[in-house]
mmCIF file of C-alpha atoms in Angstrom:
data_model
loop_
_atom_site.group_PDB
_atom_site.id
_atom_site.type_symbol
_atom_site.label_atom_id
_atom_site.label_comp_id
_atom_site.label_asym_id
_atom_site.label_seq_id
_atom_site.Cartn_x
_atom_site.Cartn_y
_atom_site.Cartn_z
ATOM 1 C CA MET J 1 66.342 121.089 118.701
ATOM 2 C CA ARG J 2 67.458 118.187 116.508
ATOM 3 C CA ILE J 3 70.674 116.321 117.283
ATOM 4 C CA SER J 4 72.957 116.035 114.255
ATOM 5 C CA ASP J 5 73.541 112.634 112.711
ATOM 6 C CA PHE J 6 77.226 112.849 113.613
ATOM 7 C CA ARG J 7 76.516 113.442 117.290
ATOM 8 C CA LEU J 8 73.919 110.666 117.369
ATOM 9 C CA LEU J 9 76.394 108.171 115.945
ATOM 10 C CA ALA J 10 79.184 109.375 118.230
ATOM 11 C CA ILE J 11 77.028 108.968 121.340
ATOM 12 C CA GLY J 12 75.730 105.557 120.335
ATOM 13 C CA GLN J 13 79.127 104.217 119.366
ATOM 14 C CA THR J 14 80.882 105.520 122.463
ATOM 15 C CA LEU J 15 78.379 103.737 124.686
ATOM 16 C CA SER J 16 78.805 100.573 122.621
ATOM 17 C CA TRP J 17 82.613 100.739 122.772
ATOM 18 C CA VAL J 18 82.524 101.193 126.542
ATOM 19 C CA GLY J 19 80.057 98.313 126.835
ATOM 20 C CA ASN J 20 82.383 96.037 124.854
ATOM 21 C CA GLY J 21 84.997 96.613 127.541
ATOM 22 C CA PHE J 22 82.561 95.278 130.135
ATOM 23 C CA GLN J 23 82.042 92.084 128.121
ATOM 24 C CA THR J 24 85.784 91.566 127.615
ATOM 25 C CA VAL J 25 86.293 91.430 131.375
ATOM 26 C CA ALA J 26 83.083 89.534 132.083
ATOM 27 C CA LEU J 27 83.846 86.770 129.579
ATOM 28 C CA ALA J 28 87.256 85.941 131.018
ATOM 29 C CA VAL J 29 86.024 86.069 134.604
ATOM 30 C CA ALA J 30 82.888 84.034 133.910
ATOM 31 C CA VAL J 31 84.719 81.213 132.123
ATOM 32 C CA VAL J 32 87.451 80.934 134.745
ATOM 33 C CA LEU J 33 85.036 81.014 137.709
ATOM 34 C CA ALA J 34 82.865 78.393 136.013
ATOM 35 C CA GLY J 35 85.870 76.073 135.993
ATOM 36 C CA GLY J 36 86.579 76.389 132.285
ATOM 37 C CA GLY J 37 90.179 77.554 132.508
ATOM 38 C CA PRO J 38 92.387 78.770 129.651
ATOM 39 C CA GLY J 39 91.427 75.877 127.382
ATOM 40 C CA ASP J 40 87.753 76.818 127.342
ATOM 41 C CA LEU J 41 88.552 80.513 127.008
ATOM 42 C CA GLY J 42 90.828 79.743 124.064
ATOM 43 C CA LEU J 43 88.023 77.844 122.328
ATOM 44 C CA VAL J 44 85.631 80.754 122.833
ATOM 45 C CA MET J 45 88.166 83.174 121.377
ATOM 46 C CA ALA J 46 88.873 80.817 118.480
ATOM 47 C CA SER J 47 85.140 80.682 117.720
ATOM 48 C CA SER J 48 85.129 84.446 117.453
ATOM 49 C CA ILE J 49 88.124 84.420 115.110
ATOM 50 C CA VAL J 50 86.523 81.872 112.791
ATOM 51 C CA ALA J 51 83.310 83.909 112.683
ATOM 52 C CA ARG J 52 85.243 87.083 111.882
ATOM 53 C CA LEU J 53 87.100 85.401 109.031
ATOM 54 C CA ALA J 54 83.897 83.910 107.615
ATOM 55 C CA CYS J 55 81.726 87.026 107.757
ATOM 56 C CA THR J 56 83.843 90.144 107.193
ATOM 57 C CA LEU J 57 83.820 90.263 103.391
ATOM 58 C CA PHE J 58 80.109 89.474 103.221
ATOM 59 C CA GLY J 59 79.495 92.235 105.741
ATOM 60 C CA GLY J 60 81.158 94.661 103.353
ATOM 61 C CA VAL J 61 78.905 93.602 100.484
ATOM 62 C CA TRP J 62 75.731 94.068 102.523
ATOM 63 C CA ALA J 63 76.947 97.440 103.776
ATOM 64 C CA ASP J 64 77.075 98.546 100.136
ATOM 65 C CA ARG J 65 73.764 96.909 99.219
ATOM 66 C CA LEU J 66 71.604 98.377 102.006
ATOM 67 C CA GLN J 67 71.515 101.618 103.927
ATOM 68 C CA PRO J 68 74.539 101.323 106.264
ATOM 69 C CA GLN J 69 72.546 102.199 109.375
ATOM 70 C CA HIS J 70 70.091 99.379 108.633
ATOM 71 C CA VAL J 71 72.967 96.887 108.639
ATOM 72 C CA MET J 72 74.223 98.421 111.882
ATOM 73 C CA VAL J 73 70.810 98.109 113.542
ATOM 74 C CA GLY J 74 70.552 94.448 112.566
ATOM 75 C CA SER J 75 74.049 93.788 113.871
ATOM 76 C CA ASP J 76 73.400 95.580 117.159
ATOM 77 C CA LEU J 77 70.183 93.659 117.764
ATOM 78 C CA VAL J 78 71.904 90.318 117.182
ATOM 79 C CA ARG J 79 74.741 91.279 119.524
ATOM 80 C CA LEU J 80 72.257 92.508 122.121
ATOM 81 C CA LEU J 81 70.524 89.134 122.132
ATOM 82 C CA ALA J 82 73.844 87.273 122.292
ATOM 83 C CA ALA J 83 75.062 89.350 125.255
ATOM 84 C CA ALA J 84 71.727 88.923 127.044
ATOM 85 C CA ALA J 85 71.905 85.148 126.504
ATOM 86 C CA MET J 86 75.400 85.087 128.009
ATOM 87 C CA ALA J 87 74.147 87.011 131.021
ATOM 88 C CA LEU J 88 71.303 84.534 131.512
ATOM 89 C CA MET J 89 73.660 81.592 131.163
ATOM 90 C CA PHE J 90 75.950 82.710 133.944
ATOM 91 C CA VAL J 91 73.350 84.164 136.284
ATOM 92 C CA SER J 92 71.635 80.761 136.298
ATOM 93 C CA ASP J 93 74.925 78.866 136.693
ATOM 94 C CA GLY J 94 74.124 76.997 133.479
ATOM 95 C CA TYR J 95 77.578 77.126 131.892
ATOM 96 C CA HIS J 96 77.750 75.269 128.567
ATOM 97 C CA LEU J 97 80.947 75.604 126.542
ATOM 98 C CA VAL J 98 79.390 74.748 123.170
ATOM 99 C CA LEU J 99 76.586 77.270 123.669
ATOM 100 C CA LEU J 100 79.053 79.949 124.779
ATOM 101 C CA CYS J 101 81.225 79.333 121.712
ATOM 102 C CA GLY J 102 78.146 79.629 119.533
ATOM 103 C CA LEU J 103 77.058 82.883 121.157
ATOM 104 C CA ALA J 104 80.567 84.325 120.835
ATOM 105 C CA ALA J 105 80.656 83.380 117.155
ATOM 106 C CA ILE J 106 77.225 84.924 116.538
ATOM 107 C CA SER J 107 78.210 88.143 118.290
ATOM 108 C CA THR J 108 81.509 88.466 116.436
ATOM 109 C CA GLY J 109 79.898 87.531 113.128
ATOM 110 C CA ALA J 110 77.363 90.308 113.615
ATOM 111 C CA ALA J 111 80.177 92.744 114.417
ATOM 112 C CA SER J 112 81.757 91.794 111.086
ATOM 113 C CA PHE J 113 78.687 93.265 109.391
ATOM 114 C CA PHE J 114 78.618 96.320 111.633
ATOM 115 C CA ASP J 115 82.206 97.482 111.050
ATOM 116 C CA PRO J 116 82.104 97.916 107.237
ATOM 117 C CA ALA J 117 78.689 99.583 107.511
ATOM 118 C CA PHE J 118 80.082 101.979 110.101
ATOM 119 C CA GLY J 119 82.977 102.756 107.760
ATOM 120 C CA ALA J 120 80.600 103.365 104.847
ATOM 121 C CA LEU J 121 78.311 105.613 106.881
ATOM 122 C CA ARG J 122 80.791 108.025 108.434
ATOM 123 C CA PRO J 123 81.695 110.132 105.378
ATOM 124 C CA LEU J 124 77.998 110.791 104.758
ATOM 125 C CA LEU J 125 77.610 112.577 108.091
ATOM 126 C CA VAL J 126 79.875 115.575 107.552
ATOM 127 C CA PRO J 127 81.061 117.759 104.659
ATOM 128 C CA ALA J 128 84.293 116.662 102.964
ATOM 129 C CA GLU J 129 86.375 119.331 104.685
ATOM 130 C CA LYS J 130 85.374 117.972 108.097
ATOM 131 C CA ARG J 131 86.122 114.296 107.478
ATOM 132 C CA GLN J 132 89.541 114.368 109.090
ATOM 133 C CA SER J 133 88.148 116.049 112.192
ATOM 134 C CA ALA J 134 85.276 113.562 112.320
ATOM 135 C CA ASN J 135 87.636 110.597 112.035
ATOM 136 C CA ALA J 136 89.899 112.071 114.699
ATOM 137 C CA THR J 137 86.918 112.535 117.003
ATOM 138 C CA PHE J 138 85.829 108.919 116.553
ATOM 139 C CA SER J 139 89.398 107.732 117.162
ATOM 140 C CA MET J 140 89.600 109.765 120.350
ATOM 141 C CA LEU J 141 86.284 108.412 121.598
ATOM 142 C CA GLN J 142 87.197 104.824 120.736
ATOM 143 C CA THR J 143 90.627 105.028 122.353
ATOM 144 C CA GLY J 144 89.192 106.553 125.508
ATOM 145 C CA SER J 145 86.465 103.901 125.600
ATOM 146 C CA GLN J 146 89.022 101.114 125.281
ATOM 147 C CA VAL J 147 90.663 102.418 128.446
ATOM 148 C CA ALA J 148 87.516 103.282 130.392
ATOM 149 C CA GLY J 149 85.451 100.232 129.386
ATOM 150 C CA PRO J 150 87.655 97.484 130.852
ATOM 151 C CA ALA J 151 88.399 99.587 133.934
ATOM 152 C CA LEU J 152 84.714 100.183 134.682
ATOM 153 C CA GLY J 153 83.926 96.628 133.649
ATOM 154 C CA GLY J 154 86.432 95.231 136.113
ATOM 155 C CA LEU J 155 84.894 97.205 138.964
ATOM 156 C CA THR J 156 81.364 96.177 137.968
ATOM 157 C CA VAL J 157 82.184 92.490 137.558
ATOM 158 C CA ALA J 158 84.083 92.456 140.839
ATOM 159 C CA ALA J 159 81.112 93.985 142.652
ATOM 160 C CA PHE J 160 78.143 92.315 140.948
ATOM 161 C CA GLY J 161 79.450 89.320 139.025
ATOM 162 C CA ALA J 162 80.098 88.498 135.376
ATOM 163 C CA SER J 163 76.402 88.574 134.424
ATOM 164 C CA ALA J 164 76.325 92.283 135.229
ATOM 165 C CA GLY J 165 79.102 92.871 132.698
ATOM 166 C CA PHE J 166 77.195 91.066 129.949
ATOM 167 C CA THR J 167 74.031 92.971 130.871
ATOM 168 C CA VAL J 168 75.753 96.343 130.590
ATOM 169 C CA ASN J 169 77.073 95.343 127.182
ATOM 170 C CA ALA J 170 73.577 94.329 126.044
ATOM 171 C CA VAL J 171 72.206 97.711 127.166
ATOM 172 C CA SER J 172 75.019 99.478 125.298
ATOM 173 C CA PHE J 173 73.973 97.723 122.078
ATOM 174 C CA LEU J 174 70.436 98.944 122.674
ATOM 175 C CA ALA J 175 71.722 102.515 122.935
ATOM 176 C CA SER J 176 73.670 102.078 119.701
ATOM 177 C CA THR J 177 70.561 100.677 117.986
ATOM 178 C CA VAL J 178 68.421 103.638 119.031
ATOM 179 C CA ALA J 179 71.064 106.094 117.799
ATOM 180 C CA ALA J 180 71.321 104.349 114.413
ATOM 181 C CA LEU J 181 67.529 104.285 113.995
ATOM 182 C CA MET J 182 67.430 108.055 114.484
ATOM 183 C CA LEU J 183 69.913 108.809 111.694
ATOM 184 C CA ARG J 184 68.361 110.707 108.801
ATOM 185 C CA VAL J 185 71.157 110.524 106.225
ATOM 186 C CA ARG J 186 70.660 108.218 103.243
ATOM 187 C CA ALA J 187 73.163 106.632 100.863
ATOM 188 C CA GLU J 188 72.627 106.062 97.159
ATOM 189 C CA ARG J 189 72.470 102.357 96.325
ATOM 190 C CA GLY J 190 72.628 100.778 92.879
ATOM 191 C CA PRO J 191 71.378 97.459 91.446
ATOM 192 C CA ARG J 192 72.646 94.237 92.972
ATOM 193 C CA THR J 193 74.661 91.532 91.250
ATOM 194 C CA SER J 194 75.982 88.252 92.615
ATOM 195 C CA MET J 195 77.835 88.182 95.910
ATOM 196 C CA LEU J 196 81.113 87.030 94.319
ATOM 197 C CA THR J 197 80.877 89.685 91.612
ATOM 198 C CA GLU J 198 80.434 92.410 94.187
ATOM 199 C CA LEU J 199 83.321 91.064 96.263
ATOM 200 C CA ALA J 200 85.534 91.143 93.183
ATOM 201 C CA GLU J 201 84.444 94.718 92.441
ATOM 202 C CA GLY J 202 85.627 95.735 95.892
ATOM 203 C CA TRP J 203 89.041 94.197 95.316
ATOM 204 C CA ARG J 204 89.342 95.853 91.878
ATOM 205 C CA GLU J 205 88.610 99.194 93.522
ATOM 206 C CA ILE J 206 91.581 98.569 95.809
ATOM 207 C CA SER J 207 93.979 97.212 93.205
ATOM 208 C CA LYS J 208 93.711 100.196 90.860
ATOM 209 C CA ARG J 209 95.156 102.538 93.522
ATOM 210 C CA ASP J 210 98.847 102.006 94.264
ATOM 211 C CA TRP J 211 98.673 103.705 97.658
ATOM 212 C CA LEU J 212 95.706 101.587 98.745
ATOM 213 C CA ILE J 213 96.875 98.140 97.691
ATOM 214 C CA GLY J 214 100.399 98.934 98.867
ATOM 215 C CA GLY J 215 99.022 100.072 102.193
ATOM 216 C CA LEU J 216 97.016 96.873 102.662
ATOM 217 C CA PHE J 217 100.020 94.644 102.025
ATOM 218 C CA SER J 218 102.211 96.730 104.325
ATOM 219 C CA ALA J 219 99.501 96.713 106.991
ATOM 220 C CA THR J 220 99.381 92.915 106.815
ATOM 221 C CA LEU J 221 103.133 92.686 107.424
ATOM 222 C CA TYR J 222 102.859 95.335 110.127
ATOM 223 C CA HIS J 223 100.110 93.474 111.985
ATOM 224 C CA VAL J 224 101.991 90.164 111.934
ATOM 225 C CA ALA J 225 104.962 91.867 113.597
ATOM 226 C CA ASN J 226 102.727 93.808 115.957
ATOM 227 C CA GLY J 227 100.876 90.627 116.900
ATOM 228 C CA ILE J 228 104.185 89.134 118.003
ATOM 229 C CA ILE J 229 105.157 92.271 119.897
ATOM 230 C CA LEU J 230 101.855 92.565 121.752
ATOM 231 C CA VAL J 231 102.356 89.104 123.250
ATOM 232 C CA LEU J 232 106.023 89.515 124.157
ATOM 233 C CA VAL J 233 105.747 92.975 125.732
ATOM 234 C CA GLN J 234 103.165 91.669 128.190
ATOM 235 C CA VAL J 235 105.654 89.050 129.323
ATOM 236 C CA VAL J 236 108.441 91.611 129.578
ATOM 237 C CA ALA J 237 106.257 94.025 131.545
ATOM 238 C CA ILE J 238 105.287 91.355 134.075
ATOM 239 C CA GLU J 239 108.677 89.639 134.407
ATOM 240 C CA ARG J 240 111.073 92.606 134.205
ATOM 241 C CA LEU J 241 109.269 95.908 134.684
ATOM 242 C CA GLY J 242 107.169 95.441 137.822
ATOM 243 C CA GLY J 243 104.353 92.977 137.218
ATOM 244 C CA ALA J 244 100.658 93.725 136.847
ATOM 245 C CA SER J 245 100.977 97.325 138.013
ATOM 246 C CA ALA J 246 103.569 98.019 135.309
ATOM 247 C CA ALA J 247 101.323 96.467 132.676
ATOM 248 C CA GLY J 248 98.514 98.722 133.859
ATOM 249 C CA PHE J 249 100.647 101.871 133.659
ATOM 250 C CA ILE J 250 101.787 100.943 130.161
ATOM 251 C CA ALA J 251 98.217 100.303 128.994
ATOM 252 C CA ALA J 252 97.195 103.698 130.357
ATOM 253 C CA ALA J 253 100.123 105.313 128.519
ATOM 254 C CA GLU J 254 99.050 103.659 125.276
ATOM 255 C CA GLY J 255 95.557 105.050 125.752
ATOM 256 C CA LEU J 256 96.927 108.503 126.521
ATOM 257 C CA GLY J 257 99.084 108.368 123.410
ATOM 258 C CA GLY J 258 96.082 107.435 121.305
ATOM 259 C CA VAL J 259 94.084 110.361 122.634
ATOM 260 C CA LEU J 260 96.999 112.729 121.961
ATOM 261 C CA GLY J 261 97.378 111.412 118.422
ATOM 262 C CA ALA J 262 93.696 111.978 117.749
ATOM 263 C CA ALA J 263 93.926 115.465 119.264
ATOM 264 C CA VAL J 264 96.812 116.313 116.927
ATOM 265 C CA ALA J 265 94.785 115.023 113.977
ATOM 266 C CA LEU J 266 91.980 117.386 114.963
ATOM 267 C CA ARG J 267 94.303 120.367 114.513
ATOM 268 C CA PHE J 268 97.078 119.380 112.099
ATOM 269 C CA LYS J 269 95.643 119.052 108.588
ATOM 270 C CA PRO J 270 98.357 118.782 105.943
ATOM 271 C CA ARG J 271 97.323 118.585 102.300
ATOM 272 C CA ARG J 272 99.360 115.402 101.885
ATOM 273 C CA LEU J 273 97.735 113.772 104.881
ATOM 274 C CA LEU J 274 98.460 110.142 103.933
ATOM 275 C CA ARG J 275 102.172 110.803 103.620
ATOM 276 C CA ALA J 276 102.126 112.472 107.028
ATOM 277 C CA GLY J 277 100.303 109.453 108.430
ATOM 278 C CA TRP J 278 102.913 106.952 107.267
ATOM 279 C CA LEU J 279 105.645 109.216 108.649
ATOM 280 C CA THR J 280 104.015 109.286 112.099
ATOM 281 C CA LEU J 281 103.678 105.490 112.022
ATOM 282 C CA LEU J 282 107.488 105.403 112.054
ATOM 283 C CA LEU J 283 107.223 106.349 115.747
ATOM 284 C CA MET J 284 105.819 102.928 116.692
ATOM 285 C CA PRO J 285 109.187 101.101 116.636
ATOM 286 C CA LEU J 286 110.340 103.401 119.451
ATOM 287 C CA TRP J 287 107.680 101.836 121.676
ATOM 288 C CA ALA J 288 108.790 98.280 120.908
ATOM 289 C CA LEU J 289 112.516 99.041 121.224
ATOM 290 C CA ALA J 290 112.039 100.687 124.634
ATOM 291 C CA TYR J 291 111.354 97.221 126.074
ATOM 292 C CA VAL J 292 114.854 96.166 124.980
ATOM 293 C CA TRP J 293 116.788 99.379 125.671
ATOM 294 C CA PRO J 294 116.832 101.065 128.094
ATOM 295 C CA ALA J 295 114.257 98.499 129.341
ATOM 296 C CA GLU J 296 113.076 100.817 132.115
ATOM 297 C CA LEU J 297 109.424 101.383 132.955
ATOM 298 C CA ILE J 298 109.571 105.149 132.479
ATOM 299 C CA ALA J 299 111.144 104.727 129.025
ATOM 300 C CA VAL J 300 108.523 102.191 127.997
ATOM 301 C CA ILE J 301 105.755 104.516 129.177
ATOM 302 C CA ALA J 302 107.247 107.389 127.173
ATOM 303 C CA GLY J 303 107.615 105.128 124.132
ATOM 304 C CA ALA J 304 103.993 104.001 124.478
ATOM 305 C CA VAL J 305 102.717 107.591 124.517
ATOM 306 C CA ILE J 306 104.817 108.590 121.496
ATOM 307 C CA GLY J 307 104.254 105.419 119.500
ATOM 308 C CA TYR J 308 100.506 105.213 119.986
ATOM 309 C CA ALA J 309 100.114 108.906 119.203
ATOM 310 C CA GLY J 310 101.734 108.184 115.850
ATOM 311 C CA LEU J 311 99.603 105.081 115.327
ATOM 312 C CA ILE J 312 96.285 106.845 115.898
ATOM 313 C CA PHE J 313 97.297 109.807 113.735
ATOM 314 C CA PHE J 314 98.050 107.291 110.984
ATOM 315 C CA ASP J 315 94.660 105.618 111.484
ATOM 316 C CA VAL J 316 92.918 108.963 111.001
ATOM 317 C CA ALA J 317 94.979 109.713 107.888
ATOM 318 C CA TRP J 318 94.289 106.264 106.402
ATOM 319 C CA GLU J 319 90.529 106.372 107.010
ATOM 320 C CA THR J 320 90.304 109.896 105.623
ATOM 321 C CA ALA J 321 92.255 108.963 102.476
ATOM 322 C CA ILE J 322 89.888 106.063 101.803
ATOM 323 C CA GLN J 323 86.802 108.200 102.374
ATOM 324 C CA ASP J 324 88.131 110.969 100.128
ATOM 325 C CA ASN J 325 89.085 108.759 97.209
ATOM 326 C CA VAL J 326 86.885 105.645 97.164
ATOM 327 C CA PRO J 327 83.326 106.028 95.834
ATOM 328 C CA GLN J 328 80.824 105.821 98.659
ATOM 329 C CA ARG J 329 78.972 102.936 97.027
ATOM 330 C CA MET J 330 82.180 100.845 97.352
ATOM 331 C CA LEU J 331 83.271 101.888 100.850
ATOM 332 C CA GLY J 332 81.777 98.913 102.675
ATOM 333 C CA ARG J 333 83.601 96.376 100.511
ATOM 334 C CA VAL J 334 86.897 98.269 100.566
ATOM 335 C CA SER J 335 86.653 98.611 104.350
ATOM 336 C CA SER J 336 85.929 94.895 104.713
ATOM 337 C CA TRP J 337 89.071 93.952 102.774
ATOM 338 C CA ASP J 338 91.007 96.365 104.985
ATOM 339 C CA TYR J 339 89.607 94.803 108.170
ATOM 340 C CA LEU J 340 90.168 91.255 106.929
ATOM 341 C CA THR J 341 93.854 91.655 106.051
ATOM 342 C CA SER J 342 94.539 93.180 109.461
ATOM 343 C CA PHE J 343 92.478 90.600 111.305
ATOM 344 C CA ILE J 344 94.183 87.626 109.641
ATOM 345 C CA ALA J 345 97.637 88.993 110.375
ATOM 346 C CA MET J 346 97.288 89.805 114.090
ATOM 347 C CA PRO J 347 96.349 86.285 115.333
ATOM 348 C CA LEU J 348 99.124 84.844 113.157
ATOM 349 C CA GLY J 349 101.611 87.065 114.975
ATOM 350 C CA ASN J 350 100.142 86.058 118.338
ATOM 351 C CA VAL J 351 100.699 82.379 117.488
ATOM 352 C CA LEU J 352 104.269 82.948 116.287
ATOM 353 C CA ALA J 353 105.333 84.898 119.387
ATOM 354 C CA GLY J 354 105.945 81.906 121.631
ATOM 355 C CA PRO J 355 107.956 79.699 119.250
ATOM 356 C CA LEU J 356 110.050 82.620 117.971
ATOM 357 C CA SER J 357 110.929 83.907 121.461
ATOM 358 C CA THR J 358 111.817 80.400 122.619
ATOM 359 C CA THR J 359 114.096 79.840 119.626
ATOM 360 C CA TYR J 360 115.751 83.242 119.267
ATOM 361 C CA GLY J 361 115.128 85.058 122.560
ATOM 362 C CA THR J 362 112.601 87.721 123.437
ATOM 363 C CA ASP J 363 114.868 90.756 122.978
ATOM 364 C CA ARG J 364 116.118 89.638 119.581
ATOM 365 C CA VAL J 365 112.595 89.005 118.320
ATOM 366 C CA LEU J 366 111.429 92.396 119.595
ATOM 367 C CA ILE J 367 114.281 94.153 117.777
ATOM 368 C CA VAL J 368 113.514 92.382 114.495
ATOM 369 C CA CYS J 369 109.789 93.043 114.803
ATOM 370 C CA ALA J 370 110.428 96.714 115.563
ATOM 371 C CA GLY J 371 112.447 96.823 112.349
ATOM 372 C CA VAL J 372 109.532 95.268 110.466
ATOM 373 C CA LEU J 373 107.196 97.945 111.860
ATOM 374 C CA GLY J 374 109.526 100.657 110.619
ATOM 375 C CA LEU J 375 110.120 99.012 107.248
ATOM 376 C CA SER J 376 106.412 98.469 106.577
ATOM 377 C CA ALA J 377 105.818 102.206 107.068
ATOM 378 C CA ALA J 378 108.957 103.498 105.330
ATOM 379 C CA VAL J 379 108.434 101.461 102.158
ATOM 380 C CA GLN J 380 105.099 103.174 101.591
ATOM 381 C CA LEU J 381 106.898 106.468 101.094
ATOM 382 C CA LEU J 382 108.445 104.985 97.939
ATOM 383 C CA ILE J 383 104.998 104.630 96.332
ATOM 384 C CA PRO J 384 104.138 107.681 94.177
ATOM 385 C CA GLY J 385 100.483 107.641 95.150
ATOM 386 C CA THR J 386 101.329 107.674 98.849
ATOM 387 C CA ARG J 387 103.793 110.529 98.498
ATOM 388 C CA ASN J 388 101.639 112.654 96.236
ATOM 389 C CA LEU J 389 98.041 111.982 97.304
ATOM 390 C CA THR J 390 96.589 115.395 98.076
ATOM 391 C CA ARG J 391 93.367 116.252 99.840
ATOM 392 C CA THR J 392 91.116 118.118 97.394
ATOM 393 C CA LEU J 393 88.111 118.215 99.757
ATOM 394 C CA THR J 394 85.788 117.007 97.037
ATOM 395 C CA THR J 395 83.812 113.802 97.077
ATOM 396 C CA PRO J 396 84.251 111.081 94.411
ATOM 397 C CA SER J 397 81.798 111.421 91.550
ATOM 398 C CA THR J 398 79.869 108.292 92.474
ATOM 399 C CA THR J 399 79.167 109.128 96.071
ATOM 400 C CA ALA J 400 75.700 109.716 97.431
ATOM 401 C CA PRO J 401 73.886 112.807 96.174
ATOM 402 C CA PRO J 402 74.280 116.000 98.203
ATOM 403 C CA LYS J 403 72.269 116.114 101.387
ATOM 404 C CA PRO J 404 69.469 118.607 101.708
ATOM 405 C CA PRO J 405 70.607 121.938 103.136
ATOM 406 C CA GLU J 406 68.900 121.334 106.455
ATOM 407 C CA LEU J 407 70.837 118.095 106.922
ATOM 408 C CA ILE J 408 74.169 119.658 106.020
ATOM 409 C CA GLU J 409 73.576 122.406 108.558
ATOM 410 C CA THR J 410 73.000 119.901 111.371
ATOM 411 C CA ALA J 411 75.895 117.595 110.470
ATOM 412 C CA GLY J 412 78.546 119.740 112.091
ATOM 413 C CA ILE J 413 80.873 118.335 114.684
#
């Protein structure tokens, strides 16, 4: 019995997402135990940010030039080698900051090619009427992996050392590679032009849709505010709500909320899905405001569940709207612009958190940022395309040709 392409990708990606959680823990532990401290860790993280900024748009172009799974395989193999090199470095006690920064940059740069390809591939795996369910399933798996991965990674690193965490991550990339190699679906690809021309084509595809370009600008504002909040709420949780245990409970609540939001998206399928998504994103300010009032752990936990449920439902609605309305041959580039605007904004918010809280006070900054979250979502409802975009369950005219019947039959969820 053949495994459907959707299930293959879901299995491979879930293992990879869990494995990434192992590396997140292993990297911090390895650097600190090697005597690097926060300065070295900051340089490693900065190397990753620079690589992400440099590579994301080019990753989108290559995702639209080649078969998406081929780009994913190349990315996974590069990340496998980078994770294995990190494991070797720390198991041999040969810590070198410059080499570690280089490996982190290579790994993140490769991921910048993987993500747009993954976005371009997904709508090919299921019929149009199942896209929302497919996106919800991936969101549920990713959210669960982001909770399980660091938890399992912490136990593994504590028992066997940081090298074990890197090794598990390398093996997870191998699993993802095997799954991608087994995919049978194929995308239609046209003639190539210059890199800059193709980048510009991706932006033109965005700019001619009011709901898409408006959403990207609002998402940028949203992620700046959220970047500030994500720093400050950690401080509040540790200083006011009970320390590390409180932070752990809140993180678990955020994961639970994400799973619930994805579960709702599996069942609730309004015709104006994008409008519903922006409405549910209005729940996120409740999470941020709970840290200010009533500023009790139970209220923050409840706010985290509600807010993150709304956030993940929005993510499903946004991804589905893009897949429904952007030609498949342009999805990689459109996805890369989407990733880039979000990625630029979040670190900017992280940097601003400290100076703003010192100048104006943590509670005041949280209130303002919660207002920005709400405003960035509410303003989208003023855009005609956002309000009126309706799911027609038909693919754009320039998408890949229909799959053979035998492939369609095995692409169910």
